[in-house]
Short mmCIF file of C-alpha atoms in Angstrom, two decimals:
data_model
loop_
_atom_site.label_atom_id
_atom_site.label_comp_id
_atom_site.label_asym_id
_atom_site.label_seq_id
_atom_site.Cartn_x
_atom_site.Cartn_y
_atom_site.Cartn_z
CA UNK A 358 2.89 2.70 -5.76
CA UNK A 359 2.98 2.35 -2.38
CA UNK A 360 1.63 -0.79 -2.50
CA UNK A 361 4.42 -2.28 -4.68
CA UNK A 362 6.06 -4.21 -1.76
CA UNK A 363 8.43 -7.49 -1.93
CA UNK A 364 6.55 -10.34 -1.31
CA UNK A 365 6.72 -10.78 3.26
CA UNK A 366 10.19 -12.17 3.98
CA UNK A 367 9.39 -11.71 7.91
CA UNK A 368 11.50 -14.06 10.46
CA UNK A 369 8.89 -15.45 13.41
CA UNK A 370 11.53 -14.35 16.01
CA UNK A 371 9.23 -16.47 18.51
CA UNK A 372 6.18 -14.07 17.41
CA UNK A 373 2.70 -16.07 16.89
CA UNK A 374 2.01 -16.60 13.63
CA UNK A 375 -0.14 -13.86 11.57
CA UNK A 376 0.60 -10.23 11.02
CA UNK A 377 1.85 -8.85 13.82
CA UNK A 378 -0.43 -5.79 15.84
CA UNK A 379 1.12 -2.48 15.34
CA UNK A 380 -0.98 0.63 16.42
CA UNK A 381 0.23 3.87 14.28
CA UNK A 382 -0.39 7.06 17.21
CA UNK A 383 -1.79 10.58 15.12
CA UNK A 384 -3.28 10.58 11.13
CA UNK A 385 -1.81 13.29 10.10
CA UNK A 386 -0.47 13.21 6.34
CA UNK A 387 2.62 10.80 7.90
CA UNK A 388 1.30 8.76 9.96
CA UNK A 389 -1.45 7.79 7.84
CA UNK A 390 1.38 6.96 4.73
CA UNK A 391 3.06 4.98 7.38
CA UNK A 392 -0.10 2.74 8.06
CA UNK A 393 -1.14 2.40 4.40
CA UNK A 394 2.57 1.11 3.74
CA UNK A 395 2.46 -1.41 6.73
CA UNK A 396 -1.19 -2.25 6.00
CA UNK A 397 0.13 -3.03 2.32
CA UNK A 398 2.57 -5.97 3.11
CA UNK A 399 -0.18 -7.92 5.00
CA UNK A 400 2.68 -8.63 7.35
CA UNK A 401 1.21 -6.09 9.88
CA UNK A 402 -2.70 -5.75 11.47
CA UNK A 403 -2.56 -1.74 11.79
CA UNK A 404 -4.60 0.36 14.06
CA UNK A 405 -4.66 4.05 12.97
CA UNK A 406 -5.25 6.33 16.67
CA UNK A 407 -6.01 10.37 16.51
CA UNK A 408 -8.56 12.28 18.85
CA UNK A 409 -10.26 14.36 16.02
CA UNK A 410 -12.62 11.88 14.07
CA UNK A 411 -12.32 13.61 10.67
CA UNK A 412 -8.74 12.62 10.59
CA UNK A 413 -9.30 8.83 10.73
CA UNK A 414 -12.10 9.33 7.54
CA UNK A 415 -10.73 7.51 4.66
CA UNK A 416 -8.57 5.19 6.05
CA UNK A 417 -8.56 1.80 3.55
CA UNK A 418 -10.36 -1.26 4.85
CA UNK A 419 -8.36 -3.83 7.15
CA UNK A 420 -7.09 -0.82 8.76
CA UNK A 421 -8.43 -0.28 11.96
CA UNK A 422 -8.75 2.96 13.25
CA UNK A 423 -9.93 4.05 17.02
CA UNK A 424 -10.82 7.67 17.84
CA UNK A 425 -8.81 8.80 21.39
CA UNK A 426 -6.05 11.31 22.52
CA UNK A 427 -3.02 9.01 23.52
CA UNK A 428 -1.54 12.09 25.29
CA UNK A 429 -4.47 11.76 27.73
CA UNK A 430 -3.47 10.64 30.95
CA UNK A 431 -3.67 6.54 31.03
CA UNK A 432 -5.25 6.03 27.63
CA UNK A 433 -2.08 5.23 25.92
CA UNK A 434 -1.22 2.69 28.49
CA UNK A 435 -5.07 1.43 27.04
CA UNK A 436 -3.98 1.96 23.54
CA UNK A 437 -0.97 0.14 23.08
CA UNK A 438 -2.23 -2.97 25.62
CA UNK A 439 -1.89 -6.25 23.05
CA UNK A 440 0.36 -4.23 20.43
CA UNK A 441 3.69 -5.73 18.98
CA UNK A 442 4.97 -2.08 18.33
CA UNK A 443 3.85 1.38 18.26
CA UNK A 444 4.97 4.36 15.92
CA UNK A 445 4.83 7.36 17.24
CA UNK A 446 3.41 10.08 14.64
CA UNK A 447 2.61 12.87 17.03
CA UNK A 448 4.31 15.76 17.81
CA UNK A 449 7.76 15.67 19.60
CA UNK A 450 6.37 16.53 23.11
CA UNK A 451 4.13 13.63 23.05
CA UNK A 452 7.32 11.36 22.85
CA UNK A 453 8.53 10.77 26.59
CA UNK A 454 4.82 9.83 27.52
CA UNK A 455 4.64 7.46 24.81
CA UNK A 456 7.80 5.91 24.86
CA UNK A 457 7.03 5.48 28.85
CA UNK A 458 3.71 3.59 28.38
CA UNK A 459 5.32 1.08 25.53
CA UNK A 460 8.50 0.30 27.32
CA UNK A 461 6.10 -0.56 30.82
CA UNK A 462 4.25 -2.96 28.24
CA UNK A 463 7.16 -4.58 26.54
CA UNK A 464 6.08 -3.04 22.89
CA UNK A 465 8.41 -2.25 20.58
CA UNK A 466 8.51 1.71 20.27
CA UNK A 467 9.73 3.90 17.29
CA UNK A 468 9.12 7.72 16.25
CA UNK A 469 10.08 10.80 14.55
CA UNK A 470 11.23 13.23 16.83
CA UNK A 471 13.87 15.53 16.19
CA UNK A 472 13.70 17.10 19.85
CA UNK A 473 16.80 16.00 21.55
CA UNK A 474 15.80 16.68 25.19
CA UNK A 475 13.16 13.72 23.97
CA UNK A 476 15.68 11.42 22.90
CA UNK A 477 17.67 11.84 26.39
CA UNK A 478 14.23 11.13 27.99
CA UNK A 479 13.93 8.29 25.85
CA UNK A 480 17.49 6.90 26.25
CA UNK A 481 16.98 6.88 30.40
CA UNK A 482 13.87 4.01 29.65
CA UNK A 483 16.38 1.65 27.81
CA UNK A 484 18.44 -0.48 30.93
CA UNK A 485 16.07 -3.23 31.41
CA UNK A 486 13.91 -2.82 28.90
CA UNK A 487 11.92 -5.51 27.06
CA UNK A 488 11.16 -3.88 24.05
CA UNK A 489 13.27 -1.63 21.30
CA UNK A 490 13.15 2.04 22.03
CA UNK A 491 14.19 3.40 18.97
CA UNK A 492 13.27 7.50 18.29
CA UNK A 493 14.34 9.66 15.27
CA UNK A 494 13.40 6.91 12.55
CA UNK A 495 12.78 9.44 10.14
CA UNK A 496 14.35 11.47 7.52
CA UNK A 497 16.67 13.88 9.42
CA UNK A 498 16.92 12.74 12.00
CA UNK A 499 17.22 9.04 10.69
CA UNK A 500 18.12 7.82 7.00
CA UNK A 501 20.71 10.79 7.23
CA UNK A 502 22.16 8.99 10.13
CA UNK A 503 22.26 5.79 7.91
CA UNK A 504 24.39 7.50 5.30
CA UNK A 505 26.55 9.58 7.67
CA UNK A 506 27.65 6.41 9.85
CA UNK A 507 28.08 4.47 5.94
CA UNK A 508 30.95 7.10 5.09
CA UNK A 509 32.19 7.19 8.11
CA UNK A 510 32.90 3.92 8.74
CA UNK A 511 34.50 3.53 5.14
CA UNK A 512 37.15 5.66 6.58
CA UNK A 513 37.35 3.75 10.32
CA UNK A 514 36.94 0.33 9.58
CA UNK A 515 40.56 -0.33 8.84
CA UNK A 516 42.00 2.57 11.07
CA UNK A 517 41.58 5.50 8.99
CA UNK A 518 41.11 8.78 9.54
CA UNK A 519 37.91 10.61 9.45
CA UNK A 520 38.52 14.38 9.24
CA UNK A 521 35.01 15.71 8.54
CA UNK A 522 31.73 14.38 7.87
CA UNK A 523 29.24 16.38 6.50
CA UNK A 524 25.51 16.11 6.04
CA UNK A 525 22.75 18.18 4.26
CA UNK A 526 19.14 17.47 3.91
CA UNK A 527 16.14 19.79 2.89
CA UNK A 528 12.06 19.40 2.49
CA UNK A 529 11.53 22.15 -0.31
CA UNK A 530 9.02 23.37 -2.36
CA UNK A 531 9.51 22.95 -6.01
CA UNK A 532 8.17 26.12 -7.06
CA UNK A 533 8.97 28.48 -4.59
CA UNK A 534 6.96 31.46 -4.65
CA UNK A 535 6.87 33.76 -1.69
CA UNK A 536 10.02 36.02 -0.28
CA UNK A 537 10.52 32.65 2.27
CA UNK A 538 11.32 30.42 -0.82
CA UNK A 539 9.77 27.63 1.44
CA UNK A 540 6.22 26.25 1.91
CA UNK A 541 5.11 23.84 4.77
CA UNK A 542 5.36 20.26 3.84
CA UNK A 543 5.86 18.76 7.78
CA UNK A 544 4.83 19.52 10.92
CA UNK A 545 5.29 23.40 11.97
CA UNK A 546 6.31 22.63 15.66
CA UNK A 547 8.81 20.66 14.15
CA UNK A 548 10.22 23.29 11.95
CA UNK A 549 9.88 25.88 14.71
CA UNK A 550 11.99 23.22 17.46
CA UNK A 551 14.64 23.09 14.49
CA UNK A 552 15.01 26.76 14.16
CA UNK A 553 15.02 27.52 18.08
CA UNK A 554 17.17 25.01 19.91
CA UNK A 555 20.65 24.47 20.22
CA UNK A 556 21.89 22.29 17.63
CA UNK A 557 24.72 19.13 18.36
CA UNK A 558 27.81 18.76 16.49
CA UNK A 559 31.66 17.83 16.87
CA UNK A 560 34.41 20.93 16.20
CA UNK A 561 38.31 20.01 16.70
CA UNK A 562 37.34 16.33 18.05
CA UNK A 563 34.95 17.87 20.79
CA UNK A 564 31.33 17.72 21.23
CA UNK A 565 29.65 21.01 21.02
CA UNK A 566 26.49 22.90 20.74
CA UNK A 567 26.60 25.59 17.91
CA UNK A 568 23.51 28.06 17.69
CA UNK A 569 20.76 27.52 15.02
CA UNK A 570 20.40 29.52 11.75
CA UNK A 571 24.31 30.07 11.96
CA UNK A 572 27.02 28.47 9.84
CA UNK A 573 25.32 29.84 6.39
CA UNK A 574 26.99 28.44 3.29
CA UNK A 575 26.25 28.10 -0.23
CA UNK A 576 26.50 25.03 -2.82
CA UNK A 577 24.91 23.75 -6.21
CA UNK A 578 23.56 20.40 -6.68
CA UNK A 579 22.90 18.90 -10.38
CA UNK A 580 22.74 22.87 -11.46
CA UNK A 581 20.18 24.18 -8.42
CA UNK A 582 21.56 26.72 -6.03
CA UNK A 583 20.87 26.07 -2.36
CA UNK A 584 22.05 27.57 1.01
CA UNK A 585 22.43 25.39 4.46
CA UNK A 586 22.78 26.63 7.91
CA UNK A 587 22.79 24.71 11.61
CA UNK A 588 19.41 23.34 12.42
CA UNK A 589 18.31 20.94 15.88
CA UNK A 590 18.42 17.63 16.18
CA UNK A 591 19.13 16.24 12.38
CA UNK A 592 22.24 14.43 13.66
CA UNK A 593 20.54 12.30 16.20
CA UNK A 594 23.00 10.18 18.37
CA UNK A 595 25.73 10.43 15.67
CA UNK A 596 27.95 13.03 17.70
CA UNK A 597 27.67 10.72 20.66
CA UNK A 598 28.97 7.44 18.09
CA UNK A 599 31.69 9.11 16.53
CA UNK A 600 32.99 11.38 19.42
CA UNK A 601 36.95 10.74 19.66
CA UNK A 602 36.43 8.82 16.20
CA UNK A 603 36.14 12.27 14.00
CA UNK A 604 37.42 15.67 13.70
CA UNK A 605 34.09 17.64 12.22
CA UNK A 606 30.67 16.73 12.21
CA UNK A 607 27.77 18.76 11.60
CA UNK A 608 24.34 18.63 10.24
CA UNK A 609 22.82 21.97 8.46
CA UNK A 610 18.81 22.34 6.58
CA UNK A 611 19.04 23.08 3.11
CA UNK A 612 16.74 25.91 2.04
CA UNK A 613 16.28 28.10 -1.49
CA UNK A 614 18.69 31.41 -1.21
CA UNK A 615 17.51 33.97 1.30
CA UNK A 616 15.57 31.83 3.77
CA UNK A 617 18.34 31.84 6.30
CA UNK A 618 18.05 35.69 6.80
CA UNK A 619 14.39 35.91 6.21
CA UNK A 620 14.18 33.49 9.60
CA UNK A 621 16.49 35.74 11.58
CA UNK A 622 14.19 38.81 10.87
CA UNK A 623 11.13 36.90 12.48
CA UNK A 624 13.19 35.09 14.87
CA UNK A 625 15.83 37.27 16.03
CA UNK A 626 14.53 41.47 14.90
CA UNK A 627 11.50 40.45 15.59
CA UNK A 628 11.80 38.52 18.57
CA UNK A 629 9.54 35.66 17.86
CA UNK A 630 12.13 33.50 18.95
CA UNK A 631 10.45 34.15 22.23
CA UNK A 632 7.07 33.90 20.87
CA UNK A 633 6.80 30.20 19.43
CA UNK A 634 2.96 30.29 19.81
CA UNK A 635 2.87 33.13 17.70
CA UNK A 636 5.57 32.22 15.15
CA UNK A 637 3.76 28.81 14.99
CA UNK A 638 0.14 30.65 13.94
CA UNK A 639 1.74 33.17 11.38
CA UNK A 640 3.61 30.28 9.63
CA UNK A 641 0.31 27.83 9.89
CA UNK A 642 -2.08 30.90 8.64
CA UNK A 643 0.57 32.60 5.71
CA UNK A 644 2.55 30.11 4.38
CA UNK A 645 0.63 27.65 2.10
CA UNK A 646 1.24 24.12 1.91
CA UNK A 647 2.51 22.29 -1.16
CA UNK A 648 2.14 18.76 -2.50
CA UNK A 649 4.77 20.02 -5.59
CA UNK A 650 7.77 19.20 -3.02
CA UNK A 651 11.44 17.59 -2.95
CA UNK A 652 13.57 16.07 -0.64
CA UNK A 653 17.04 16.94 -0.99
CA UNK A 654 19.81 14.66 0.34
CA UNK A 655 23.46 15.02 0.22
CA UNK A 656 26.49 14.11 2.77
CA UNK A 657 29.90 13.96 2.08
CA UNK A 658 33.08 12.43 3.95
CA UNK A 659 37.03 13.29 3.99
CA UNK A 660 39.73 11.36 5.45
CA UNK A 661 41.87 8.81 4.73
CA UNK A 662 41.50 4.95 4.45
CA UNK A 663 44.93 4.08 6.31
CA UNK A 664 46.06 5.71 9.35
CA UNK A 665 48.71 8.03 8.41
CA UNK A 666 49.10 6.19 5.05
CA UNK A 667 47.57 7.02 1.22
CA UNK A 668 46.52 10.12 0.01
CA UNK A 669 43.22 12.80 1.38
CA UNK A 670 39.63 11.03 -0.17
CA UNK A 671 36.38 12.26 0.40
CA UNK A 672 33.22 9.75 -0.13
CA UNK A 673 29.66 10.97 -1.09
CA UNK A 674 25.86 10.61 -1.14
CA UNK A 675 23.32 12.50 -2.89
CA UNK A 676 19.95 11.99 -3.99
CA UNK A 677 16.79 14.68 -5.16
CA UNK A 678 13.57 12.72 -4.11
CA UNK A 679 9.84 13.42 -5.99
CA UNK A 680 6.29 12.32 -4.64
CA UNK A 681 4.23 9.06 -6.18
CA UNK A 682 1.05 8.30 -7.15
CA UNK A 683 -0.62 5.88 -5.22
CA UNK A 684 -3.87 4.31 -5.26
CA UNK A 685 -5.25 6.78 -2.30
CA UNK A 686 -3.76 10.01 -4.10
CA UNK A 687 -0.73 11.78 -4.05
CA UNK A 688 2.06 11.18 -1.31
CA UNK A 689 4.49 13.80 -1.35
CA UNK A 690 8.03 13.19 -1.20
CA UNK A 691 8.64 14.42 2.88
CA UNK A 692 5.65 11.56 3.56
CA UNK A 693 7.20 9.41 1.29
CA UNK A 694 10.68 9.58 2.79
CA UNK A 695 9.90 10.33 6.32
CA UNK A 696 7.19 7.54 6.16
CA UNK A 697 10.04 4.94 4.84
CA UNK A 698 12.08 5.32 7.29
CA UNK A 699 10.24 4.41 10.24
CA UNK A 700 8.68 1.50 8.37
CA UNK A 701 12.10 0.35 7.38
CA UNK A 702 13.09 0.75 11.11
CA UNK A 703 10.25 -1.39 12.57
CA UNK A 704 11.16 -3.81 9.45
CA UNK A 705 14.51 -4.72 10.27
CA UNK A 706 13.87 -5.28 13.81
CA UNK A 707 10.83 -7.52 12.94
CA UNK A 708 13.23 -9.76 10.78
CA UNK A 709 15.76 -10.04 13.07
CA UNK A 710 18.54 -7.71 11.43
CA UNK A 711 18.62 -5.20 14.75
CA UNK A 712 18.40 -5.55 18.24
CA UNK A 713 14.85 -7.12 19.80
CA UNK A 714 15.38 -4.62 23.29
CA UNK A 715 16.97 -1.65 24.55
CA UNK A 716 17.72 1.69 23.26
CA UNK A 717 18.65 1.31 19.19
CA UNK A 718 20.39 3.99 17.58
CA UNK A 719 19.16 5.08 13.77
CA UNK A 720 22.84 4.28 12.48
CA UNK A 721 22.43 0.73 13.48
CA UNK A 722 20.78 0.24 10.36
CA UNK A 723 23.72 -0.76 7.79
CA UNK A 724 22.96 1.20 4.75
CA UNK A 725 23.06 -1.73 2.21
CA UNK A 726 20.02 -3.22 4.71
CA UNK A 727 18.10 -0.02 4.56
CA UNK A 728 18.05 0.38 0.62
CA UNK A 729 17.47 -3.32 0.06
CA UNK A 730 14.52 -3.48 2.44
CA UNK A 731 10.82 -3.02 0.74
CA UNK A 732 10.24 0.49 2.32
CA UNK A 733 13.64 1.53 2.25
CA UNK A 734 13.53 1.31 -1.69
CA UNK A 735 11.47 4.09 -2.04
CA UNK A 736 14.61 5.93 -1.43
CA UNK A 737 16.10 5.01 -4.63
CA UNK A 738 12.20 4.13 -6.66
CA UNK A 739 11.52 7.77 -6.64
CA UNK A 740 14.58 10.38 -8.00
CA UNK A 741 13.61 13.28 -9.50
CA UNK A 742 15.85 14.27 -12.30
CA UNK A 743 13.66 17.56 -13.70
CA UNK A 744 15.28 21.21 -12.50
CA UNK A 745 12.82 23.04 -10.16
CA UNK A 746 11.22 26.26 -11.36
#
C-alpha cells in the first residue's frame, strides 16, 4: 500500500514547523501517485495543479488541488508563490519554464525529464541559486543513475579500474499482444523523444553521441528473453561524472524481441521520424494501454578493485518490478517506480542527506539512502517473481 510509510523522520533544516507546501504540476497517472504518496506521510501539504478539471476529480481529501495551465505565461510564477518545492509532472518541454519560475522564487525544483537539451537548460539556472534544481528524478533517467554510480564507485573508490558500466531498464507489458510486443504505460512524447534524439554515452574513454534504436543486443533475465538498443537521455549526467573515470558507458531500453525493427519501419521506412505529431497520434490511437505491466531493471559493472592489481570482476543489479494495490486502485509498476523516485529525491533533500541549493545530480543519492528511505522501498516491496505470458 502506498500508504504504508515509516513513521516522518523529517530534519527542520530551519523550515517552520508543519508539513511543508509542495505543489505537484500535471495529474496525469504519475503525478497524481506522486501526491497520494507525499500526501500519505503527513510530512507534506500537497497541491495537485492540471488545466483540464476532470483530471483533478478524485483526488483524496487534504489534497488540494487548483485547476490552471502552469505553462501559461506568468501563472506558474502564481502557482508555486509560498511553495517549499515543486515536482514537475508535465511533459519534458514544460521543464525550462518551470524550473525558471522556481529557481526566481527560491523553491526547491525536481522532475522527470529525460530530454537532455532540458537538463542543459536547467543546469545554466544553478550558479546562485537558492533552491535545489534537481531534473531526471525518475526511473531512467534517475534510480538507474543511483545504481550505475553504486557499481561504479565499487570499482573507483580505492583506485580501481572501471572498464565498462552497463545499464538496462524497460517499462513492458506483461502480456504482450500486438506485432510491437509493447503497450503504452508512460507518457508518448516521452517515448517518442527517446526514440528520436541522439543518445549520450562514453566509447574508448570519450564522450560521444551514438544514434537511437542502434546497438541491438539480446539477453535473458530469470528465463525471459529481451532485446536492448540505444535510447535518449536514460543516463542523465552520468557520462559527464564518470568521463576520464571509465572506459564504456552506455544506457539501452529493454523491449520484447522484434520491437527494435518494428520502430525503424515507422521511424526510419516510413519516415515518421520526421513526423512526431503523427507518430505521436498513431501510437496514442493503436496501441492500448496496460495496467498488467513490469519494470525491468538490470546494470552490470567490470573492472578491477586495485589499479593494475587482482583479477577482472564484474558487479551487478537486477530487479523485475509488479504494480500494488492501494486504497485508490491499482498503481502500475512505471507509476510506482517512476513515482518513488522523485519522492525519494525531494525526501532526502528535505532531511538533510543532499544538497539544500544548486544544481543536484540523480547519482548524488547513495544507493543504501535511496532503498532505505520510505518511498525508495517500494523498489525492493514490490518484485515480481511470476514469468510473463
Amino acid at each position: 500500500m502506498l500508504q504504508a510509510v515509516a513513521p516522518s523522520h523529517l530534519a527542520p533544516l530551519g523550515a517552520p514547523p508543519g508539513p511543508r507546501a509542495v505543489v505537484v504540476l500535471g495529474a496525469g497517472k504519475i503525478g497524481r501517485t506522486i501526491a497520494r504518496m507525499l500526501h500519505g506521510t503527513g510530512d507534506y501539504a500537497v497541491t495537485v495543479v492540471d488545466r483540464d478539471a476532470p483530471q483533478l476529480a478524485g483526488m483524496p481529501a487534504g489534497i488540494a488541488v487548483r485547476q490552471a495551465d502552469p505553462t501559461a505565461a506568468g501563472a506558474c510564477i502564481a502557482l508555486l508563490d509560498g511553495a517549499w518545492a515543486v515536482l514537475n509532472a508535465l511533459p519534458f518541454h514544460a521543464a525550462t519554464a518551470v524550473a525558471t519560475a522556481a529557481a526566481e522564487l527560491g523553491v526547491h525544483y525536481f522532475d522527470l525529464t529525460e530530454d537532455v537539451a532540458a537538463t542543459h537548460a536547467i543546469r545554466q539556472l544553478a550558479p546562485g541559486a537558492r533552491s535545489v534544481l534537481m531534473p531526471q528524478c525518475g526511473l531512467a533517467p534517475g534510480f538507474i543513475g543511483v545504481v550505475g554510480h553504486d557499481l561504479a564507485r565499487r570499482f573507483l573508490r580505492d583506485g580501481g579500474e572501471l572498464l565498462s558500466l552497463r545499464m538496462r531498464v524497460g517499462a513492458l507489458p506483461r502480456y504482450p499482444s500486438n506485432a510491437l510486443k509493447y503497450n503504452l504505460t508512460w507518457s508518448t512524447e516521452g517515448l517518442i523523444n527517446e526514440y528520436c534524439n541522439p543518445c549520450e554515452a562514453i566509447v574508448g574513454g570519450r564522450r560521444v553521441e551514438v544514434p537511437a534504436l542502434e546497438g541491438l543486443e539480446s539477453f535473458a533475465l530469470d528465463g525471459i528473453e529481451y532485446e536492448a538498443f540505444n535510447t535518449s537521455g536514460g543516463l542523465g549526467t552520468l557520462p559527464e561524472t564518470l568521463a576520464g573515470r571509465a572506459r564504456d558507458v552506455d544506457y539501452k531500453s529493454i523491449r520484447y524481441p522484434g520491437h527494435c525493427a518494428a520502430m525503424k519501419l515507422l521511424l526510419d521506412d516510413l519516415r515518421l521520424r520526421e513526423r512526431r505529431d503523427w507518430l505521436r497520434d498513431i501510437f496514442d490511437s493503436a496501441i492500448p494501454q496496460t495496467e498488467q505491466d513490469v519494470v525491468v531493471i538490470f546494470a552490470t559493472a567490470t573492472g578491477r578493485t586495485r589499479a593494475g592489481q587482482g583479477p577482472l570482476v564484474q558487479a551487478s543489479f537486477s530487479a523485475r518490478i509488479g504494480g500494488t494495490e492501494t486504497d485508490a486502485g491499482h498503481v502500475n509498476a512505471i507509476q510506482l517506480t517512476t513515482a518513488a523516485g522523485i519522492c525519494t529525491a525531494l525526501d532526502l533533500v528535505a532531511t538533510g542527506v543532499l544538497p539544500q541549493s544548486g544544481f543536484v545530480r540523480q547519482e548524488a543519492m547513495p544507493l543504501d539512502a535511496f532503498l532505505a528511505n520510505r518511498f525508495g522501498r517500494q523498489y525492493t516491496c514490490h518484485p515480481l517473481e511470476e514469468t510473463a505470458a
